[in-house]
Tab-separated table of C-alpha atoms and ligand atoms in Angstrom:
chain	number	residue	atom	x	y	z
A	45	MET	CA	216.071	81.659	93.391
A	46	VAL	CA	214.840	85.138	92.459
A	47	GLN	CA	217.517	87.190	90.766
A	48	GLU	CA	218.306	90.300	92.750
A	49	ILE	CA	219.585	92.547	89.961
A	50	ASP	CA	218.417	92.861	86.337
A	51	LEU	CA	221.446	92.213	84.114
A	52	ASP	CA	219.860	94.096	81.187
A	53	LYS	CA	220.057	97.342	83.167
A	54	ILE	CA	223.817	97.060	83.698
A	55	ASP	CA	226.167	99.148	81.535
A	56	ILE	CA	229.063	96.780	80.840
A	57	ASN	CA	231.091	99.537	79.192
A	58	ALA	CA	231.234	101.492	82.437
A	59	GLU	CA	233.815	100.808	85.154
A	60	PRO	CA	232.909	97.823	87.411
A	61	PRO	CA	231.311	98.776	90.752
A	62	THR	CA	233.442	98.238	93.855
A	63	GLU	CA	230.534	97.125	96.078
A	64	GLU	CA	229.341	93.498	96.334
A	65	PRO	CA	227.207	91.873	95.091
A	66	ALA	CA	226.744	94.654	92.468
A	67	ARG	CA	230.276	94.048	91.192
A	68	GLN	CA	229.554	90.364	90.521
A	69	TYR	CA	226.296	91.194	88.710
A	70	TYR	CA	228.285	93.574	86.492
A	71	PHE	CA	230.658	90.706	85.622
A	72	MET	CA	227.721	88.341	85.053
A	73	ALA	CA	226.337	90.828	82.522
A	74	LYS	CA	229.733	91.021	80.850
A	75	CYS	CA	230.164	87.269	80.852
A	76	ARG	CA	226.716	86.791	79.371
A	77	GLN	CA	227.865	88.875	76.425
A	78	TYR	CA	230.921	86.621	75.871
A	79	VAL	CA	228.833	83.456	76.187
A	80	ARG	CA	226.298	84.822	73.694
A	81	GLU	CA	229.019	85.793	71.197
A	82	GLU	CA	230.758	82.431	71.406
A	83	GLY	CA	227.430	80.609	71.070
A	84	GLU	CA	226.697	82.629	67.923
A	85	ARG	CA	230.124	81.761	66.492
A	86	LEU	CA	229.591	78.062	67.167
A	87	GLY	CA	225.943	78.152	66.048
A	88	ARG	CA	224.695	76.495	69.249
A	89	PRO	CA	224.173	77.317	72.900
A	90	LEU	CA	227.154	76.729	75.195
A	91	SER	CA	226.914	74.057	77.872
A	92	ALA	CA	228.487	73.842	81.328
A	93	ALA	CA	228.920	71.135	83.981
A	94	VAL	CA	229.878	71.486	87.628
A	95	VAL	CA	231.299	68.240	89.015
A	96	ASN	CA	231.204	67.910	92.773
A	97	PHE	CA	233.784	65.834	94.628
A	98	GLY	CA	233.096	66.795	98.208
A	99	CYS	CA	230.752	67.128	101.144
A	100	GLN	CA	227.385	68.875	101.449
A	101	MET	CA	229.186	72.177	101.845
A	102	ASN	CA	230.796	71.635	98.446
A	103	ALA	CA	227.471	70.563	96.981
A	104	ARG	CA	225.968	73.870	98.129
A	105	ASP	CA	228.920	75.769	96.625
A	106	SER	CA	228.277	73.909	93.371
A	107	GLU	CA	224.684	75.161	93.387
A	108	LYS	CA	226.056	78.700	93.656
A	109	LEU	CA	228.406	78.085	90.717
A	110	ASN	CA	225.496	76.650	88.736
A	111	GLY	CA	223.417	79.732	89.615
A	112	ILE	CA	226.019	81.975	88.022
A	113	LEU	CA	226.568	79.722	84.993
A	114	ASP	CA	222.823	79.640	84.381
A	115	THR	CA	222.534	83.421	84.769
A	116	VAL	CA	225.279	84.070	82.208
A	117	GLY	CA	223.581	81.842	79.646
A	118	TYR	CA	225.177	78.393	79.830
A	119	GLU	CA	222.927	75.358	79.477
A	120	LEU	CA	223.601	73.207	82.522
A	121	THR	CA	224.426	69.556	81.943
A	122	ASN	CA	226.019	66.627	83.758
A	123	SER	CA	228.250	65.723	80.822
A	124	GLU	CA	231.953	66.375	81.153
A	125	GLU	CA	232.069	66.939	77.405
A	126	ALA	CA	230.500	70.361	77.986
A	127	ASP	CA	231.996	73.664	76.779
A	128	PHE	CA	232.811	74.627	80.347
A	129	VAL	CA	233.641	72.038	82.998
A	130	ILE	CA	234.417	72.927	86.565
A	131	TYR	CA	235.644	70.481	89.198
A	132	ASN	CA	234.691	71.484	92.726
A	133	THR	CA	237.307	69.523	94.644
A	134	CYS	CA	237.727	68.033	98.120
A	135	THR	CA	240.957	67.333	99.965
A	136	VAL	CA	239.871	65.846	103.288
A	137	ARG	CA	241.583	62.540	102.431
A	138	GLU	CA	244.374	61.790	99.987
A	139	ASN	CA	242.163	59.629	97.751
A	140	ALA	CA	239.950	62.667	97.052
A	141	ASN	CA	242.980	64.375	95.480
A	142	ASN	CA	243.944	61.267	93.514
A	143	LYS	CA	240.473	61.045	92.034
A	144	VAL	CA	240.813	64.569	90.616
A	145	TYR	CA	244.245	63.953	89.058
A	146	GLY	CA	242.907	60.728	87.571
A	147	ARG	CA	240.041	62.483	85.841
A	148	LEU	CA	241.993	65.481	84.578
A	149	GLY	CA	243.575	63.263	81.903
A	150	TYR	CA	240.113	62.553	80.540
A	151	LEU	CA	239.260	66.269	80.515
A	152	ASN	CA	242.419	66.963	78.525
A	153	THR	CA	241.226	64.525	75.839
A	154	CYS	CA	237.820	66.238	75.784
A	155	LYS	CA	239.522	69.595	75.306
A	156	LYS	CA	241.562	68.275	72.373
A	157	ASN	CA	238.265	67.345	70.683
A	158	ASN	CA	236.671	70.685	71.555
A	159	PRO	CA	239.308	73.461	71.580
A	160	HIS	CA	236.705	76.013	72.759
A	161	MET	CA	236.341	74.072	75.952
A	162	LYS	CA	237.209	75.801	79.233
A	163	ILE	CA	238.289	73.883	82.323
A	164	ALA	CA	238.200	75.264	85.852
A	165	LEU	CA	239.163	73.813	89.220
A	166	CYS	CA	238.036	75.170	92.573
A	167	GLY	CA	237.318	74.005	96.120
A	168	CYS	CA	239.354	72.771	99.049
A	169	MET	CA	242.158	71.049	97.129
A	170	MET	CA	243.057	74.381	95.479
A	171	GLN	CA	243.920	75.864	98.885
A	172	GLU	CA	246.983	73.618	99.019
A	173	PRO	CA	249.987	75.423	97.508
A	174	ASP	CA	251.640	72.153	96.362
A	175	VAL	CA	248.562	71.197	94.393
A	176	VAL	CA	248.353	74.525	92.596
A	177	GLU	CA	252.062	74.370	91.763
A	178	LYS	CA	251.644	70.902	90.280
A	179	LEU	CA	248.640	71.986	88.215
A	180	ARG	CA	250.409	75.152	87.054
A	181	THR	CA	253.421	73.273	85.773
A	182	SER	CA	252.043	69.916	84.613
A	183	TYR	CA	248.403	70.586	83.683
A	184	ARG	CA	248.718	73.591	81.401
A	185	PHE	CA	245.366	72.954	79.713
A	186	ILE	CA	243.450	74.233	82.770
A	187	ASP	CA	241.989	77.714	82.229
A	188	LEU	CA	240.971	78.801	85.721
A	189	ILE	CA	241.920	77.894	89.285
A	190	PHE	CA	240.400	79.466	92.368
A	191	GLY	CA	239.889	78.486	96.017
A	192	THR	CA	237.234	78.379	98.699
A	193	HIS	CA	237.461	81.980	99.933
A	194	ASN	CA	236.779	83.803	96.667
A	195	ILE	CA	234.080	81.561	95.218
A	196	TYR	CA	231.685	84.517	95.324
A	197	LYS	CA	233.952	86.122	92.679
A	198	PHE	CA	233.284	83.344	90.171
A	199	ALA	CA	231.654	85.665	87.605
A	200	GLU	CA	234.610	88.049	87.737
A	201	LEU	CA	237.074	85.157	87.350
A	202	LEU	CA	235.099	83.739	84.448
A	203	VAL	CA	235.371	87.068	82.659
A	204	ALA	CA	239.125	87.013	83.278
A	205	ALA	CA	239.282	83.506	81.759
A	206	PHE	CA	237.507	84.826	78.640
A	207	GLU	CA	239.735	87.903	78.359
A	208	GLN	CA	243.179	86.538	79.259
A	209	GLN	CA	245.438	84.089	77.520
A	210	GLY	CA	246.745	81.240	79.671
A	211	MET	CA	245.807	80.031	83.120
A	212	VAL	CA	244.010	82.385	85.528
A	213	ILE	CA	244.917	81.571	89.140
A	214	ASP	CA	243.349	83.347	92.115
A	215	ILE	CA	243.804	81.800	95.569
A	216	TRP	CA	243.246	83.681	98.839
A	217	GLU	CA	244.683	82.559	102.131
A	218	ASP	CA	241.645	83.519	104.154
A	219	THR	CA	238.766	85.981	104.223
A	220	GLN	CA	236.305	87.548	106.604
A	221	LYS	CA	233.996	88.410	103.748
A	222	ILE	CA	230.567	86.838	103.245
A	223	VAL	CA	228.793	88.044	100.102
A	224	GLU	CA	225.002	87.659	100.121
A	225	ASP	CA	222.365	87.598	97.383
A	226	LEU	CA	224.135	85.904	94.513
A	227	PRO	CA	222.106	83.594	92.256
A	228	VAL	CA	221.747	79.900	93.184
A	229	GLU	CA	220.536	77.035	90.999
A	230	ARG	CA	219.196	74.321	93.328
A	231	LYS	CA	219.492	70.634	92.533
A	232	PHE	CA	216.175	69.889	94.250
A	233	SER	CA	213.121	72.156	94.087
A	234	PHE	CA	211.805	71.082	97.507
A	235	LYS	CA	214.905	70.921	99.686
A	236	SER	CA	217.999	73.023	100.069
A	237	GLY	CA	221.211	73.390	102.009
A	238	VAL	CA	221.693	76.726	103.785
A	239	ASN	CA	225.132	77.822	104.954
A	240	ILE	CA	224.991	79.228	108.450
A	241	MET	CA	228.737	79.451	108.971
A	242	PHE	CA	231.979	78.954	107.122
A	243	GLY	CA	235.362	77.626	108.201
A	244	CYS	CA	236.473	75.821	111.342
A	245	ASN	CA	238.514	76.794	114.397
A	246	ASN	CA	238.899	73.363	115.954
A	247	PHE	CA	242.144	72.134	114.442
A	248	CYS	CA	241.576	68.438	115.053
A	249	SER	CA	245.132	67.234	114.565
A	250	TYR	CA	244.384	64.985	111.542
A	251	CYS	CA	242.192	67.458	109.677
A	252	ILE	CA	243.105	69.765	106.826
A	253	VAL	CA	239.743	71.576	106.784
A	254	PRO	CA	240.723	74.538	109.021
A	255	TYR	CA	243.674	75.191	106.683
A	256	VAL	CA	241.635	75.103	103.484
A	257	ARG	CA	238.342	76.584	104.690
A	258	GLY	CA	239.807	79.214	107.005
A	259	ARG	CA	238.626	80.606	110.326
A	260	GLU	CA	235.107	80.243	111.587
A	261	ARG	CA	232.664	82.954	110.461
A	262	SER	CA	228.939	82.927	111.156
A	263	ARG	CA	226.410	84.455	108.818
A	264	ASP	CA	224.176	87.176	110.190
A	265	PRO	CA	220.957	85.506	111.446
A	266	LYS	CA	218.882	88.077	109.520
A	267	ASP	CA	220.488	86.961	106.255
A	268	ILE	CA	219.918	83.298	107.091
A	269	ILE	CA	216.252	83.853	107.954
A	270	ARG	CA	215.713	85.970	104.837
A	271	GLU	CA	217.240	83.250	102.664
A	272	ILE	CA	215.078	80.534	104.240
A	273	GLU	CA	211.923	82.644	103.925
A	274	LYS	CA	212.679	83.078	100.240
A	275	LEU	CA	213.327	79.354	99.845
A	276	ALA	CA	210.016	78.578	101.563
A	277	ALA	CA	208.218	80.978	99.218
A	278	ASP	CA	209.870	79.121	96.348
A	279	GLY	CA	208.474	75.735	97.454
A	280	VAL	CA	211.261	74.435	99.687
A	281	VAL	CA	209.939	72.359	102.614
A	282	GLU	CA	213.178	70.911	104.009
A	283	ILE	CA	216.388	72.728	104.805
A	284	MET	CA	219.778	71.456	105.888
A	285	LEU	CA	221.742	74.012	107.901
A	286	LEU	CA	225.402	73.674	106.999
A	287	GLY	CA	228.572	74.364	108.929
A	288	GLN	CA	231.720	72.464	109.961
A	289	ASN	CA	230.667	72.860	113.575
A	290	VAL	CA	227.127	74.228	113.801
A	291	ASN	CA	227.140	74.022	117.595
A	292	SER	CA	229.524	76.937	117.815
A	293	TYR	CA	227.333	79.107	115.558
A	294	GLY	CA	227.045	82.752	116.478
A	295	LYS	CA	229.875	83.030	118.981
A	296	ASN	CA	231.686	85.667	116.968
A	297	LEU	CA	228.729	87.709	115.815
A	298	ASP	CA	228.534	91.367	116.885
A	299	LYS	CA	225.412	90.307	118.790
A	300	PRO	CA	226.254	86.729	119.816
A	301	MET	CA	223.531	84.121	119.411
A	302	THR	CA	223.524	80.372	120.055
A	303	PHE	CA	222.720	77.720	117.487
A	304	ALA	CA	219.700	76.692	119.572
A	305	GLU	CA	218.391	80.269	119.449
A	306	LEU	CA	218.867	80.353	115.692
A	307	LEU	CA	216.932	77.083	115.369
A	308	LYS	CA	214.033	78.534	117.342
A	309	GLU	CA	213.844	81.455	114.900
A	310	ILE	CA	214.011	79.177	111.873
A	311	GLU	CA	211.304	76.947	113.317
A	312	LYS	CA	208.875	79.893	113.084
A	313	ILE	CA	209.221	80.186	109.303
A	314	GLU	CA	206.000	79.129	107.661
A	315	GLY	CA	206.253	76.567	104.886
A	316	ILE	CA	209.411	74.935	106.243
A	317	GLU	CA	208.365	71.492	107.461
A	318	ARG	CA	211.695	69.890	108.210
A	319	ILE	CA	214.979	71.212	109.551
A	320	ARG	CA	218.223	69.259	109.459
A	321	PHE	CA	221.744	70.344	110.311
A	322	MET	CA	225.284	69.149	109.882
A	323	THR	CA	227.853	68.777	111.520
A	324	SER	CA	227.753	68.802	115.323
A	325	HIS	CA	230.950	68.708	117.338
A	326	PRO	CA	230.277	66.763	120.569
A	327	LYS	CA	232.323	69.190	122.656
A	328	ASP	CA	229.955	72.082	121.826
A	329	LEU	CA	226.601	70.307	121.924
A	330	SER	CA	224.583	72.104	124.592
A	331	HIS	CA	221.667	71.109	126.835
A	332	GLU	CA	219.853	74.058	125.313
A	333	LEU	CA	220.145	72.439	121.870
A	334	ILE	CA	218.883	69.069	123.121
A	335	GLU	CA	215.909	70.828	124.681
A	336	VAL	CA	215.102	72.825	121.547
A	337	MET	CA	215.326	69.675	119.429
A	338	ALA	CA	213.151	67.659	121.803
A	339	ASN	CA	210.449	70.347	121.814
A	340	SER	CA	210.516	70.939	118.085
A	341	LYS	CA	207.983	69.666	115.571
A	342	LYS	CA	210.230	70.462	112.626
A	343	ILE	CA	213.774	69.512	113.610
A	344	CYS	CA	214.391	66.015	112.302
A	345	ARG	CA	215.042	63.124	114.650
A	346	HIS	CA	218.592	62.693	113.466
A	347	LEU	CA	221.900	63.791	114.881
A	348	HIS	CA	225.244	63.283	113.199
A	349	LEU	CA	227.730	63.236	116.044
A	350	PRO	CA	231.254	62.406	114.877
A	351	LEU	CA	233.048	60.172	117.363
A	352	GLN	CA	236.358	59.815	115.448
A	353	SER	CA	237.734	57.468	118.127
A	354	GLY	CA	236.433	55.799	121.280
A	355	SER	CA	239.793	55.962	123.046
A	356	THR	CA	240.270	58.946	125.348
A	357	GLN	CA	243.993	58.758	124.730
A	358	VAL	CA	243.568	58.946	120.953
A	359	LEU	CA	240.893	61.641	121.287
A	360	GLU	CA	243.384	63.743	123.172
A	361	LYS	CA	246.003	63.332	120.457
A	362	MET	CA	243.328	64.154	117.938
A	363	ASN	CA	242.629	67.394	119.859
A	364	ARG	CA	238.918	66.555	120.026
A	365	ARG	CA	238.507	67.922	123.555
A	366	TYR	CA	236.155	65.264	124.944
A	367	THR	CA	236.705	61.873	126.557
A	368	LYS	CA	235.066	58.534	125.854
A	369	GLU	CA	232.972	58.947	129.006
A	370	GLN	CA	231.875	62.481	128.118
A	371	TYR	CA	230.783	61.304	124.674
A	372	LEU	CA	228.813	58.397	126.107
A	373	SER	CA	227.119	60.568	128.699
A	374	LEU	CA	226.196	63.087	126.006
A	375	VAL	CA	224.583	60.278	124.010
A	376	GLU	CA	222.710	59.209	127.121
A	377	ASN	CA	221.337	62.726	127.622
A	378	ILE	CA	220.289	62.948	123.989
A	379	ARG	CA	218.555	59.562	124.076
A	380	GLU	CA	216.811	60.388	127.322
A	381	ALA	CA	215.309	63.533	125.794
A	382	MET	CA	214.577	61.891	122.410
A	383	PRO	CA	214.394	58.091	122.619
A	384	ASP	CA	213.528	57.811	118.914
A	385	ILE	CA	216.491	59.844	117.621
A	386	ALA	CA	218.781	58.321	115.000
A	387	LEU	CA	222.450	58.773	115.767
A	388	THR	CA	225.079	58.623	113.054
A	389	THR	CA	228.788	59.208	113.232
A	390	ASP	CA	232.217	59.448	111.607
A	391	ILE	CA	235.048	57.197	112.789
A	392	ILE	CA	238.709	57.226	111.796
A	393	VAL	CA	240.698	53.988	112.002
A	394	GLY	CA	244.479	53.946	112.212
A	395	PHE	CA	245.237	57.366	113.691
A	396	PRO	CA	248.990	57.498	114.528
A	397	GLY	CA	249.774	55.476	117.640
A	398	GLU	CA	246.364	53.749	117.734
A	399	THR	CA	246.894	50.480	119.650
A	400	GLU	CA	244.743	47.383	119.674
A	401	GLU	CA	243.374	48.537	123.053
A	402	ASP	CA	242.526	51.960	121.632
A	403	PHE	CA	240.712	50.329	118.752
A	404	GLU	CA	238.784	48.108	121.165
A	405	GLU	CA	237.620	51.278	122.940
A	406	THR	CA	236.184	52.477	119.632
A	407	MET	CA	234.428	49.136	119.133
A	408	ASP	CA	233.088	49.435	122.670
A	409	VAL	CA	231.541	52.848	121.990
A	410	VAL	CA	230.070	51.565	118.734
A	411	ARG	CA	228.406	48.694	120.597
A	412	LYS	CA	227.232	50.893	123.469
A	413	VAL	CA	225.782	53.672	121.294
A	414	GLY	CA	224.324	51.437	118.579
A	415	TYR	CA	224.620	53.878	115.688
A	416	ASP	CA	221.962	53.956	113.011
A	417	SER	CA	224.750	54.377	110.520
A	418	ALA	CA	228.413	55.335	110.534
A	419	PHE	CA	230.923	56.639	108.023
A	420	THR	CA	234.179	54.837	108.633
A	421	PHE	CA	237.456	56.196	107.293
A	422	ILE	CA	240.998	54.952	107.121
A	423	TYR	CA	243.275	57.641	108.533
A	424	SER	CA	244.830	59.658	105.732
A	425	ARG	CA	248.006	61.614	106.339
A	426	ARG	CA	247.475	65.243	105.338
A	427	THR	CA	250.590	67.347	104.837
A	428	GLY	CA	250.738	70.324	107.184
A	429	THR	CA	248.517	68.853	109.908
A	430	PRO	CA	250.087	68.019	113.320
A	431	ALA	CA	249.181	64.313	112.990
A	432	ALA	CA	251.188	63.988	109.777
A	433	ALA	CA	254.356	64.611	111.805
A	434	MET	CA	253.483	62.112	114.574
A	435	ASP	CA	255.504	58.921	114.838
A	436	ASN	CA	253.927	55.517	115.140
A	437	GLN	CA	251.944	55.633	111.927
A	438	VAL	CA	249.992	52.353	112.042
A	439	PRO	CA	250.975	49.745	109.411
A	440	GLU	CA	248.559	49.472	106.500
A	441	ASP	CA	247.636	45.803	107.028
A	442	VAL	CA	246.793	46.410	110.700
A	443	VAL	CA	244.598	49.380	109.781
A	444	LYS	CA	242.828	47.414	107.058
A	445	ALA	CA	242.053	44.521	109.417
A	446	ARG	CA	240.676	46.899	112.062
A	447	PHE	CA	238.687	48.783	109.447
A	448	ASP	CA	237.005	45.558	108.279
A	449	ARG	CA	236.124	44.592	111.849
A	450	LEU	CA	234.666	48.021	112.521
A	451	LEU	CA	232.662	48.036	109.322
A	452	LYS	CA	231.136	44.666	110.139
A	453	GLU	CA	230.168	45.818	113.637
A	454	VAL	CA	228.679	49.069	112.342
A	455	GLN	CA	226.661	47.289	109.648
A	456	THR	CA	225.302	44.661	112.027
A	457	THR	CA	224.202	47.271	114.584
A	458	ALA	CA	222.682	49.497	111.900
A	459	ALA	CA	220.656	46.605	110.467
A	460	ARG	CA	219.428	45.659	113.932
A	461	LYS	CA	218.395	49.247	114.654
A	462	ALA	CA	216.624	49.623	111.324
A	463	GLU	CA	214.641	46.414	111.815
A	464	GLN	CA	213.055	47.869	114.963
A	465	LEU	CA	211.018	50.374	112.928
A	466	THR	CA	209.374	47.796	110.654
A	467	GLY	CA	205.607	47.996	110.910
A	468	GLN	CA	205.578	51.627	112.066
A	469	THR	CA	203.824	54.453	110.227
A	470	GLN	CA	205.768	57.674	109.738
A	471	PRO	CA	205.941	60.501	107.203
A	472	ILE	CA	208.548	60.526	104.435
A	473	LEU	CA	209.482	63.428	102.207
A	474	VAL	CA	209.364	62.000	98.681
A	475	GLU	CA	212.557	62.968	96.838
A	476	GLU	CA	212.749	61.160	93.504
A	477	ILE	CA	211.618	58.378	91.214
A	478	ASN	CA	213.401	55.190	92.251
A	479	ARG	CA	216.494	54.752	90.102
A	480	GLN	CA	216.004	51.006	89.580
A	481	ASP	CA	212.228	50.705	89.431
A	482	ALA	CA	210.204	53.562	87.919
A	483	SER	CA	206.978	52.367	89.580
A	484	LEU	CA	208.477	53.356	92.943
A	485	VAL	CA	209.408	56.682	94.504
A	486	SER	CA	212.060	57.129	97.187
A	487	GLY	CA	211.930	59.403	100.188
A	488	ARG	CA	213.380	59.895	103.644
A	489	LEU	CA	212.060	59.477	107.148
A	490	SER	CA	212.699	62.163	109.724
A	491	ASN	CA	215.588	59.964	110.942
A	492	ASN	CA	217.093	60.170	107.410
A	493	SER	CA	216.523	56.504	106.424
A	494	VAL	CA	215.461	55.878	102.837
A	495	VAL	CA	212.050	54.354	102.061
A	496	HIS	CA	210.785	53.148	98.669
A	497	ILE	CA	207.029	53.176	98.053
A	498	PRO	CA	204.766	52.737	95.019
A	499	GLY	CA	204.123	56.165	93.487
A	500	ASP	CA	204.764	58.659	90.725
A	501	ALA	CA	206.437	61.983	89.992
A	502	SER	CA	203.449	63.973	91.301
A	503	MET	CA	204.472	62.944	94.832
A	504	ILE	CA	207.969	64.445	94.653
A	505	GLY	CA	208.444	67.138	97.283
A	506	LYS	CA	205.421	66.009	99.313
A	507	LEU	CA	205.283	64.589	102.821
A	508	VAL	CA	203.465	61.271	102.733
A	509	ASP	CA	202.562	58.982	105.654
A	510	VAL	CA	203.878	55.486	104.979
A	511	THR	CA	203.828	52.143	106.726
A	512	LEU	CA	207.237	50.475	106.732
A	513	THR	CA	206.443	47.007	105.455
A	514	GLU	CA	209.914	45.525	104.929
A	515	CYS	CA	213.366	46.402	106.199
A	516	LYS	CA	216.281	45.715	103.868
A	517	GLY	CA	219.161	46.415	106.229
A	518	PHE	CA	219.650	50.120	105.756
A	519	TYR	CA	216.515	51.012	103.762
A	520	TYR	CA	212.836	50.081	103.710
A	521	TYR	CA	209.988	49.237	101.423
A	522	GLY	CA	206.715	50.790	102.480
A	523	LYS	CA	203.212	51.661	101.376
A	524	PRO	CA	201.407	54.982	101.576
A	525	VAL	CA	198.688	55.274	104.187
A	526	LEU	CA	195.429	56.402	102.624
A	527	HIS	CA	193.719	59.066	104.721
A	528	GLU	CA	189.911	59.310	104.719
B	1361	LIG	N1	241.833	60.958	107.514
B	1361	LIG	C1	240.702	60.228	107.553
B	1361	LIG	N2	239.507	60.764	107.781
B	1361	LIG	C2	239.439	62.104	107.978
B	1361	LIG	N3	238.407	62.923	108.248
B	1361	LIG	C3	238.870	64.186	108.352
B	1361	LIG	N4	240.205	64.199	108.172
B	1361	LIG	C4	240.580	62.913	107.948
B	1361	LIG	C5	241.821	62.281	107.706
B	1361	LIG	N5	242.954	62.977	107.669
B	1361	LIG	C6	237.034	62.442	108.417
B	1361	LIG	C7	236.509	62.775	109.816
B	1361	LIG	C8	235.489	63.850	109.548
B	1361	LIG	C9	234.999	63.482	108.153
B	1361	LIG	C10	234.326	64.561	107.425
B	1361	LIG	O1	236.184	63.089	107.489
B	1361	LIG	O2	235.893	61.616	110.329
B	1361	LIG	O3	234.448	63.860	110.497
B	1362	LIG	FE1	238.045	68.953	110.732
B	1362	LIG	FE2	237.653	68.803	113.373
B	1362	LIG	FE3	236.931	71.054	112.033
B	1362	LIG	FE4	235.546	68.774	111.677
B	1362	LIG	S1	235.733	69.946	113.614
B	1362	LIG	S2	236.273	70.191	110.072
B	1362	LIG	S3	237.131	67.214	111.838
B	1362	LIG	S4	239.016	70.268	112.307
């Protein structure tokens, strides 16, 4: 992305500005000086790696971190033996936390081999006070810890890590602030995530996200449009609008606006060919949105609509604010307006008190909806959430058996659904060279399914019409259609 402010024009000996983003550009200029000096001392450029543990929201945050690291002069790499390694963590389930602790031991060994190495941790897990306390006392080799609310201050924190001895810790409980126009280093040249809102107000009783990502805040539509226009000018053809609950976008803006209205504005941006979004809460999905999607040429035929449970009783305990019947009738309305839409979902197995009958209700919804794919999760008890204090936690073996049954059902339905498209011709956006076979390229249909076709790197980022020749369960082989 185009850099907004020229670092060479910044006087780093002056006092830092108080305004954002000018303040962060000042610290980027200062940091660049430190990186340059250390590189000269070592006789080589410094390298940095951002390791992402979380969702698409985290992945987008990582691109922002990379943007700053690149601007201050680090060479970006994927190797965790870099001079600066930052873990962007997730905490939605307990195993996400365990993964981070497991890998910190390895980072400690790397640091022993390279004493100049700096290690930083950020993201959702850092918003948990117990985690930070544990890291502070038992993982002294970490240089910098910050959370989700002050990520825009990364340059300033990096400077602090260069200037101070010992661990720098900066965690905020919440913020209303949204800082625009900081540098971003995208992973893909042709597609990009775009945050439209931050935080979540739903407080589903199992979920830690509202505690670690804070209250819902929508970005100003003008800023969103400006960012997408810039991305389009930079060659981006597909965008993914990101928010924990995009359907409640705009409610708290000074001039309220619905998500459907925002989509209509984005649709007008020239150069953008495909629009995706994530995630939709069923309780807030409006008729207006269904209509806008059905009439759109650019909004992809895919909706991720987390079910979580098919039992009305469990849904109530989960604080999801819809019933089984409401969910099913919503799906019916969506399918009526867009018969070819792919529906995907998230399901939790083993929520406290879930009975065999409750679980059967979930299986029933899965069969009735016929999802194109589903992410299935074993309930994970998250300290501080209401569900963690509920009695009747379901025994592990019962949960595991239900999970296996669900997975089998989901996979069978998904394969059956996928098979139905074989023989059709549809456009894919080519994303990359196939990782197993370099004579193939891989891309995605509007419905998000992956297709492999013969091709080469020149096709990356292009929309290509393909015939789906063979279905392999959840992906396809195809061949490009040659136009006269
Ligand atoms: N345990 C298991 N799965 C969870 N999710 C959120 N919190 C938990 C939890 N405590 C799942 C939900 C959500 C997805 C992102 O993660 O299904 O939609
Ligand atoms: Fe968590 Fe529910 Fe918010 Fe999704 S909508 S982030 S599941 S609280």
